[in-house]
PDB file of C-alpha atoms in Angstrom:
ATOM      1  CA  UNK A   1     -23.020  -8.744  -0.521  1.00 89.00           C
ATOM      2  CA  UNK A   2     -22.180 -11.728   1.790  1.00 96.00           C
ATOM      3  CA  UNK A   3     -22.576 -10.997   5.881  1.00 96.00           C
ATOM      4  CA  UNK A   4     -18.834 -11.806   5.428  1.00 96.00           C
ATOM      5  CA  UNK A   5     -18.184  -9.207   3.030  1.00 96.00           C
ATOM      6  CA  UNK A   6     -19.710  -6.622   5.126  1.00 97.00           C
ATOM      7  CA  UNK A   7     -17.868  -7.258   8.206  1.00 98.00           C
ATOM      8  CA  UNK A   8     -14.789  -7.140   6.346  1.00 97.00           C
ATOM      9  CA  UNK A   9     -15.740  -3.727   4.918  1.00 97.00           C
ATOM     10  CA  UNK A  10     -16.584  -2.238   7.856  1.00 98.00           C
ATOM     11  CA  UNK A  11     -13.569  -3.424   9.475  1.00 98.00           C
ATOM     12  CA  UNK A  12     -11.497  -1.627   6.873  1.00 96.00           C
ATOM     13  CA  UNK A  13     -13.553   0.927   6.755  1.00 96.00           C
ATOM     14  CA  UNK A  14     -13.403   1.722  10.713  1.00 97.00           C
ATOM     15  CA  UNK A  15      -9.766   0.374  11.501  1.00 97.00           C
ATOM     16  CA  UNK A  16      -8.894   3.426   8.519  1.00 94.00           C
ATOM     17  CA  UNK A  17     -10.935   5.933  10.445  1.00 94.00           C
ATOM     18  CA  UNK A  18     -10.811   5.555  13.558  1.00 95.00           C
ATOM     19  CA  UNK A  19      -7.536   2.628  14.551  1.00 95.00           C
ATOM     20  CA  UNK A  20      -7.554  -0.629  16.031  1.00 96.00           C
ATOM     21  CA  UNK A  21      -7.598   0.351  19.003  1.00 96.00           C
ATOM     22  CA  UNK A  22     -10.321   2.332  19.150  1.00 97.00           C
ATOM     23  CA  UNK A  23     -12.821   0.014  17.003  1.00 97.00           C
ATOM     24  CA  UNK A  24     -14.983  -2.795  18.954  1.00 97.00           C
ATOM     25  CA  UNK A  25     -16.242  -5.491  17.491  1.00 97.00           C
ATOM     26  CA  UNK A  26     -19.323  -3.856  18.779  1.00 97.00           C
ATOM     27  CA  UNK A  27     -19.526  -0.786  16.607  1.00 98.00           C
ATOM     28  CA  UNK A  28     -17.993  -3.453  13.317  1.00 98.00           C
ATOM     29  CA  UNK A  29     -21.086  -5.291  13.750  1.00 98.00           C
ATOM     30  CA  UNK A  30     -23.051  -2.580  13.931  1.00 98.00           C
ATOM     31  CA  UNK A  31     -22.257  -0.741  10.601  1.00 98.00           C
ATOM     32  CA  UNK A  32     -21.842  -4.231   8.744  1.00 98.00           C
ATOM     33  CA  UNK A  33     -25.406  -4.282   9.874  1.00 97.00           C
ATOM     34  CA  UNK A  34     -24.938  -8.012  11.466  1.00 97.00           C
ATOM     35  CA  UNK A  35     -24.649  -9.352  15.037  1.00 97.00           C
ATOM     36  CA  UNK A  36     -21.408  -9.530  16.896  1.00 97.00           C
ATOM     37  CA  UNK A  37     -21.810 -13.117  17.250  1.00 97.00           C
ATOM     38  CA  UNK A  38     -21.753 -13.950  13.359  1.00 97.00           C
ATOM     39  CA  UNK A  39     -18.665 -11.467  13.930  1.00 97.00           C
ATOM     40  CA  UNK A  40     -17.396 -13.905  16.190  1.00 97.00           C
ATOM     41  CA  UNK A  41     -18.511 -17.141  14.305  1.00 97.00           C
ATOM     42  CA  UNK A  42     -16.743 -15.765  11.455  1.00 97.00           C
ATOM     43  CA  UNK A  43     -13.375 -14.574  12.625  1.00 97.00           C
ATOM     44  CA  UNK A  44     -13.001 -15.687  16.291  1.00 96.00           C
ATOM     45  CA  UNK A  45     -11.435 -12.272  17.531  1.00 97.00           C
ATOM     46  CA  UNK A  46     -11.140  -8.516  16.286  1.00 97.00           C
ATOM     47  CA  UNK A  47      -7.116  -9.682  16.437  1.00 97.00           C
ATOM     48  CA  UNK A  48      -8.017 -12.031  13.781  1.00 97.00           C
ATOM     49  CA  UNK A  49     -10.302  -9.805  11.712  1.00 98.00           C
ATOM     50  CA  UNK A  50      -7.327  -7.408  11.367  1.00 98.00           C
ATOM     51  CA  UNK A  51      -4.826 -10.350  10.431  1.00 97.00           C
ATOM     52  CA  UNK A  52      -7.352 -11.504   7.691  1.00 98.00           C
ATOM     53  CA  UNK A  53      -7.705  -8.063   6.646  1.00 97.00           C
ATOM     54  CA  UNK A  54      -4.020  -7.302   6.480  1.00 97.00           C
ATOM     55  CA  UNK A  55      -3.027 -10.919   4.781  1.00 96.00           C
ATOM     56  CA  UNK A  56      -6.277 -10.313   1.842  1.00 95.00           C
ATOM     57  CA  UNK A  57      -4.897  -6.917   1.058  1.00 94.00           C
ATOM     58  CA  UNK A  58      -1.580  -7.384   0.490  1.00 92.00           C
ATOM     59  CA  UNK A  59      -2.873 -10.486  -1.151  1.00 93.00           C
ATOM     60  CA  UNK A  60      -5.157  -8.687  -3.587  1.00 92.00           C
ATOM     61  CA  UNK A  61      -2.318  -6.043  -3.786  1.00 90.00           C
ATOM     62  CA  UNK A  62       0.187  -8.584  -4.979  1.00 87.00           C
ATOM     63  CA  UNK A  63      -2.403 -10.155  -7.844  1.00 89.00           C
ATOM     64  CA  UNK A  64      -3.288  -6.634  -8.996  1.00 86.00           C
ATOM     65  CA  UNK A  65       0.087  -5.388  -9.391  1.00 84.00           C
ATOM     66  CA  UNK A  66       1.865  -8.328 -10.407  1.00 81.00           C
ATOM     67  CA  UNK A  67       2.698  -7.146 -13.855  1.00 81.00           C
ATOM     68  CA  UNK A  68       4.879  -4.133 -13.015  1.00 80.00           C
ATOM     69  CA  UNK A  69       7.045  -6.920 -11.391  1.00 79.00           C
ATOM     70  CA  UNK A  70       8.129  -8.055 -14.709  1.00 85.00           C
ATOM     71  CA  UNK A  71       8.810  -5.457 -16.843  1.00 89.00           C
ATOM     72  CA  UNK A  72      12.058  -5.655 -18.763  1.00 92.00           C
ATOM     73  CA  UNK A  73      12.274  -1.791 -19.788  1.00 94.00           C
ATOM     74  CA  UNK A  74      13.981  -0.789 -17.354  1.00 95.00           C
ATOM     75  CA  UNK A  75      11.930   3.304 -17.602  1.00 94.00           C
ATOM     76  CA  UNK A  76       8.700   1.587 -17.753  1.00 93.00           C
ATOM     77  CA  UNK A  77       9.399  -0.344 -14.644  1.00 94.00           C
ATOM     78  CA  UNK A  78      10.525   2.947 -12.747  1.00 94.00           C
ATOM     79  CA  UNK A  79       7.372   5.029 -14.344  1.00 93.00           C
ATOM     80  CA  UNK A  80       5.539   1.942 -13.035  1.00 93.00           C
ATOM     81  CA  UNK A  81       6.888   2.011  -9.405  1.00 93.00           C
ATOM     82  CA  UNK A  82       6.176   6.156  -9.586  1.00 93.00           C
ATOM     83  CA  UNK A  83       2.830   5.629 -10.779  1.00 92.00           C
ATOM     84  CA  UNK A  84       1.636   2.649  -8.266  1.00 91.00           C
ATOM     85  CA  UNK A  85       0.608   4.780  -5.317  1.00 91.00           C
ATOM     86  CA  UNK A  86      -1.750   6.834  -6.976  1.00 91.00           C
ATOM     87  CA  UNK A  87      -2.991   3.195  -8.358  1.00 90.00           C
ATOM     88  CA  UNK A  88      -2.688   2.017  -4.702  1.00 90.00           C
ATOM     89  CA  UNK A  89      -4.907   4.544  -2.627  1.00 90.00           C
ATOM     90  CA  UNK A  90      -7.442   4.962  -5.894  1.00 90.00           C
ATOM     91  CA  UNK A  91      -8.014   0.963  -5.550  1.00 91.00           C
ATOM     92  CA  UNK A  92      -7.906   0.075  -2.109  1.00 91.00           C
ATOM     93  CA  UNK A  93      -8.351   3.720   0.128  1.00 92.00           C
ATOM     94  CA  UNK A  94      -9.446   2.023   3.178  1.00 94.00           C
ATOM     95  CA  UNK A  95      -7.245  -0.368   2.765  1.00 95.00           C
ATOM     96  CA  UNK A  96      -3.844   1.898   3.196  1.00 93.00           C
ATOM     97  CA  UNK A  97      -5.670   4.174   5.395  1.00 94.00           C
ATOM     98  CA  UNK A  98      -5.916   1.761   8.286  1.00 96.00           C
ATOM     99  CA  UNK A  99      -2.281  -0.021   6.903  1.00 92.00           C
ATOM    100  CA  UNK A 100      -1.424   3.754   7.245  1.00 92.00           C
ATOM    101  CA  UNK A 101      -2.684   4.169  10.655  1.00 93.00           C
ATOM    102  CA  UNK A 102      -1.181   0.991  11.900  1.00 95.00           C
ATOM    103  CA  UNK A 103       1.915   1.200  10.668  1.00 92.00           C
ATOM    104  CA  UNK A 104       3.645   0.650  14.267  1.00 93.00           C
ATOM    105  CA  UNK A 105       2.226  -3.420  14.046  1.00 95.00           C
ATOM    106  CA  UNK A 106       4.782  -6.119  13.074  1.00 96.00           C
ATOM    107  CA  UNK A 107       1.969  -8.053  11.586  1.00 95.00           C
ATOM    108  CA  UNK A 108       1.531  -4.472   8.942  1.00 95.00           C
ATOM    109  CA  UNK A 109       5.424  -3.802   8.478  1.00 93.00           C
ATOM    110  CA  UNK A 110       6.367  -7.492   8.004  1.00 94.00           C
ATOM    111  CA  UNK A 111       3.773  -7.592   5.058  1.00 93.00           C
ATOM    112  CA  UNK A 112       4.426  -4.338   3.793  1.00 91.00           C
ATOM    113  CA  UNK A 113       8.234  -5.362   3.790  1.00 90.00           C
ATOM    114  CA  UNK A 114       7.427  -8.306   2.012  1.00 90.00           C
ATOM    115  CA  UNK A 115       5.459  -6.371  -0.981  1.00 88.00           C
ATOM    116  CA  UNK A 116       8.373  -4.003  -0.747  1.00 87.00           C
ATOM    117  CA  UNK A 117      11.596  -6.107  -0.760  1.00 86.00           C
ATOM    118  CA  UNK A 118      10.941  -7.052  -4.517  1.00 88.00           C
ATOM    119  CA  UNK A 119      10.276  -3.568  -5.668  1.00 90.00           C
ATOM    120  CA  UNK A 120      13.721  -2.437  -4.196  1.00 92.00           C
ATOM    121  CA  UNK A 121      15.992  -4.987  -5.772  1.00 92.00           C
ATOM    122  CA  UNK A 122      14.135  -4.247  -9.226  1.00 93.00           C
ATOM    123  CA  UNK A 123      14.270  -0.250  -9.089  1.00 94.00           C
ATOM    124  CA  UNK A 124      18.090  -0.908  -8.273  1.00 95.00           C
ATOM    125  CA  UNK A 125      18.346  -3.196 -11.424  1.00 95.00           C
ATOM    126  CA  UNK A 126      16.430  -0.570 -13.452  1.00 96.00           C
ATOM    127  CA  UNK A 127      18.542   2.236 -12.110  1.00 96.00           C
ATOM    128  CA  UNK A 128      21.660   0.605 -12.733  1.00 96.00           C
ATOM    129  CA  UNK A 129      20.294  -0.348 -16.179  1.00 95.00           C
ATOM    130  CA  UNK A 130      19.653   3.222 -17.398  1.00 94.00           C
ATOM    131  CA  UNK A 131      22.799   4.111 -16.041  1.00 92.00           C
ATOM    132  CA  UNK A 132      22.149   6.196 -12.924  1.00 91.00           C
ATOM    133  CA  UNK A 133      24.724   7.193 -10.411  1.00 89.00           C
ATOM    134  CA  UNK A 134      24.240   6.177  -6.835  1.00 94.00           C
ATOM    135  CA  UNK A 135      22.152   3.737  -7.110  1.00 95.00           C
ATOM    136  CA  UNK A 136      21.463   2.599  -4.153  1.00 96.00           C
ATOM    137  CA  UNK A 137      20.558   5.917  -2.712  1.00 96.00           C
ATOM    138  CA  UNK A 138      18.817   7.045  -5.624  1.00 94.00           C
ATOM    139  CA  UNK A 139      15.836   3.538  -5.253  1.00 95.00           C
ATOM    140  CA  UNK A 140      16.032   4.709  -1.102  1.00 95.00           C
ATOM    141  CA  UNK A 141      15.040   7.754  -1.953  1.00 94.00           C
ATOM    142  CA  UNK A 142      12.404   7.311  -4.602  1.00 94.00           C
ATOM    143  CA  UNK A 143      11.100   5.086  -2.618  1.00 93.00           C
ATOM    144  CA  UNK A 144      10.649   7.350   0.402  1.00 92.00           C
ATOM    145  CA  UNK A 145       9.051   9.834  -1.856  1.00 92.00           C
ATOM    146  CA  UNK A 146       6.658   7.373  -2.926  1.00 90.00           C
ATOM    147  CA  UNK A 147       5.832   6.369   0.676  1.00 88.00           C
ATOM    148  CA  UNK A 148       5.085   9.644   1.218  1.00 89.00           C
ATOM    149  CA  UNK A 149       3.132   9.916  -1.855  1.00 90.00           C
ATOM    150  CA  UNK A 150       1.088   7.510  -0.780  1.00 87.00           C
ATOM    151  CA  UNK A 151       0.485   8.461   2.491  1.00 87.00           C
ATOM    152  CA  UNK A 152      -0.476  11.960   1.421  1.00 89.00           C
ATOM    153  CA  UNK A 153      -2.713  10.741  -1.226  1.00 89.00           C
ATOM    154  CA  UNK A 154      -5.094   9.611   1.770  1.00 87.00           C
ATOM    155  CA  UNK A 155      -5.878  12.277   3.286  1.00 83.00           C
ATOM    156  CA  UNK A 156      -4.624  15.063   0.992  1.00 73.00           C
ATOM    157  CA  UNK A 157      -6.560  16.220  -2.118  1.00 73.00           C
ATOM    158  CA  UNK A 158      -3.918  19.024  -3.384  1.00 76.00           C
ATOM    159  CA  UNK A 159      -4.115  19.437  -7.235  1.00 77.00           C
ATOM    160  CA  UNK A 160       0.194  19.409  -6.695  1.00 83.00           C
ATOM    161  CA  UNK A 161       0.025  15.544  -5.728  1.00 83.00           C
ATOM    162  CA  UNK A 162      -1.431  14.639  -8.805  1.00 81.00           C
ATOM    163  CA  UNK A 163       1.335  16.517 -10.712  1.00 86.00           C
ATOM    164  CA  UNK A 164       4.024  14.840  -8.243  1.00 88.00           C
ATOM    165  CA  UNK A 165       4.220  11.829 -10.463  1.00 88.00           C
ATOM    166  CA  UNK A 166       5.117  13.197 -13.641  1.00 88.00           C
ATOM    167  CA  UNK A 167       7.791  15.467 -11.816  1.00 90.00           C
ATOM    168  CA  UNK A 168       9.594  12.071 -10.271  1.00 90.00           C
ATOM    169  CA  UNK A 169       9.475  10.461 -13.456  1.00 90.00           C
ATOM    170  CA  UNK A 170      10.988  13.605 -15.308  1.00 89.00           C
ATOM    171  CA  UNK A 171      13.736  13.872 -12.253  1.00 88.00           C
ATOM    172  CA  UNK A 172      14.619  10.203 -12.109  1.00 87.00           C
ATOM    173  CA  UNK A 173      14.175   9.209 -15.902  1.00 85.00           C
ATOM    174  CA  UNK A 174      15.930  12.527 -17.387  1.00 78.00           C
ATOM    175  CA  UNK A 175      18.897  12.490 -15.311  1.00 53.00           C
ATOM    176  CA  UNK A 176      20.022   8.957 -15.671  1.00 44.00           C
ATOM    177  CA  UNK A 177      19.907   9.231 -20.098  1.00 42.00           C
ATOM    178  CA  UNK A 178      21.828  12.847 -19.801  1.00 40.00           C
ATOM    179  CA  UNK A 179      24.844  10.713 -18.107  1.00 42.00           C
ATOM    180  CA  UNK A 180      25.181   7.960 -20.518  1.00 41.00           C
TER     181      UNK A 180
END
């Protein structure tokens, strides 16, 4: 593993645990096991670290999940959207731990609004397409749920939030083929 590499994992790693705010560039270096002037050398500023970290994930987010974006079934593409924070937090856990813990950033919300917006306007276009009622408020909602999900995936190890996905999928994918 590059000196690179390591920095970037222990920033993820420590910005998860502990915050931003309360990670130095200091204690980074330290557990990537390099000095905080190859730190430095490499990303100019702990600000700059977190950007990079925040613009790669969502990055490698994007490519890994790119393929949910263009499924035509309209029940596979909402099984899909159930299904991708338990794909999410298994893949990248410190990751949406410290994207969880700094929420409250513009930097974090404009990205995560960006990997979002898509994944609205589709669950809308699926609802509508298996003829759901509301559907507006029924994508808000899943989509809460599955915030939620995700959050308590990170921290929460209850055999229930394993079974949460197949309940949303029966709610949201039962209801909609009773009304046609």
């Amino acid at each position: 593993m590059t000196s690179h590499s390591k920095i970037e994992q222990a920033a993820l790693q420590l910005f998860g645990e502990r915050g931003y705010d309360s990670t130095s560039t200091l204690l980074i270096a330290k557990s990537a096991g390099v000095s905080e002037a190859l730190l430095f050398k490499y990303f100019q500023s702990k600000e700059k670290l977190f950007e990079y970290l925040i613009k790669q994930g969502f990055r490698r987010i994007v490519e890994a999940n790119r393929g949910i974006l263009t499924e035509q079934n309209p029940r596979v593409l909402i099984e899909n959207v159930i299904d991708l924070p338990y794909k999410l937090v298994h893949d990248e856990p410190d990751f949406w731990k410290m994207q969880d813990k700094e929420f409250n950033r513009p930097l974090v919300q404009k990205y995560f609004q960006r990997f979002m917006s898509p994944i609205d306007s589709l669950l809308q276009q699926a609802f509508k397409d298996v003829g759901a009622e509301e559907v507006e408020m029924t994508t808000q909602l899943l989509l809460l749920l599955i915030q939620s999900l995700w959050r308590n995936l990170l921290y929460e190890h209850d055999a229930n939030l394993m079974k949460l996905g197949d309940h949303l999928k029966r709610t949201y994918l039962q209801r909609p083929a009773a009304a046609k």
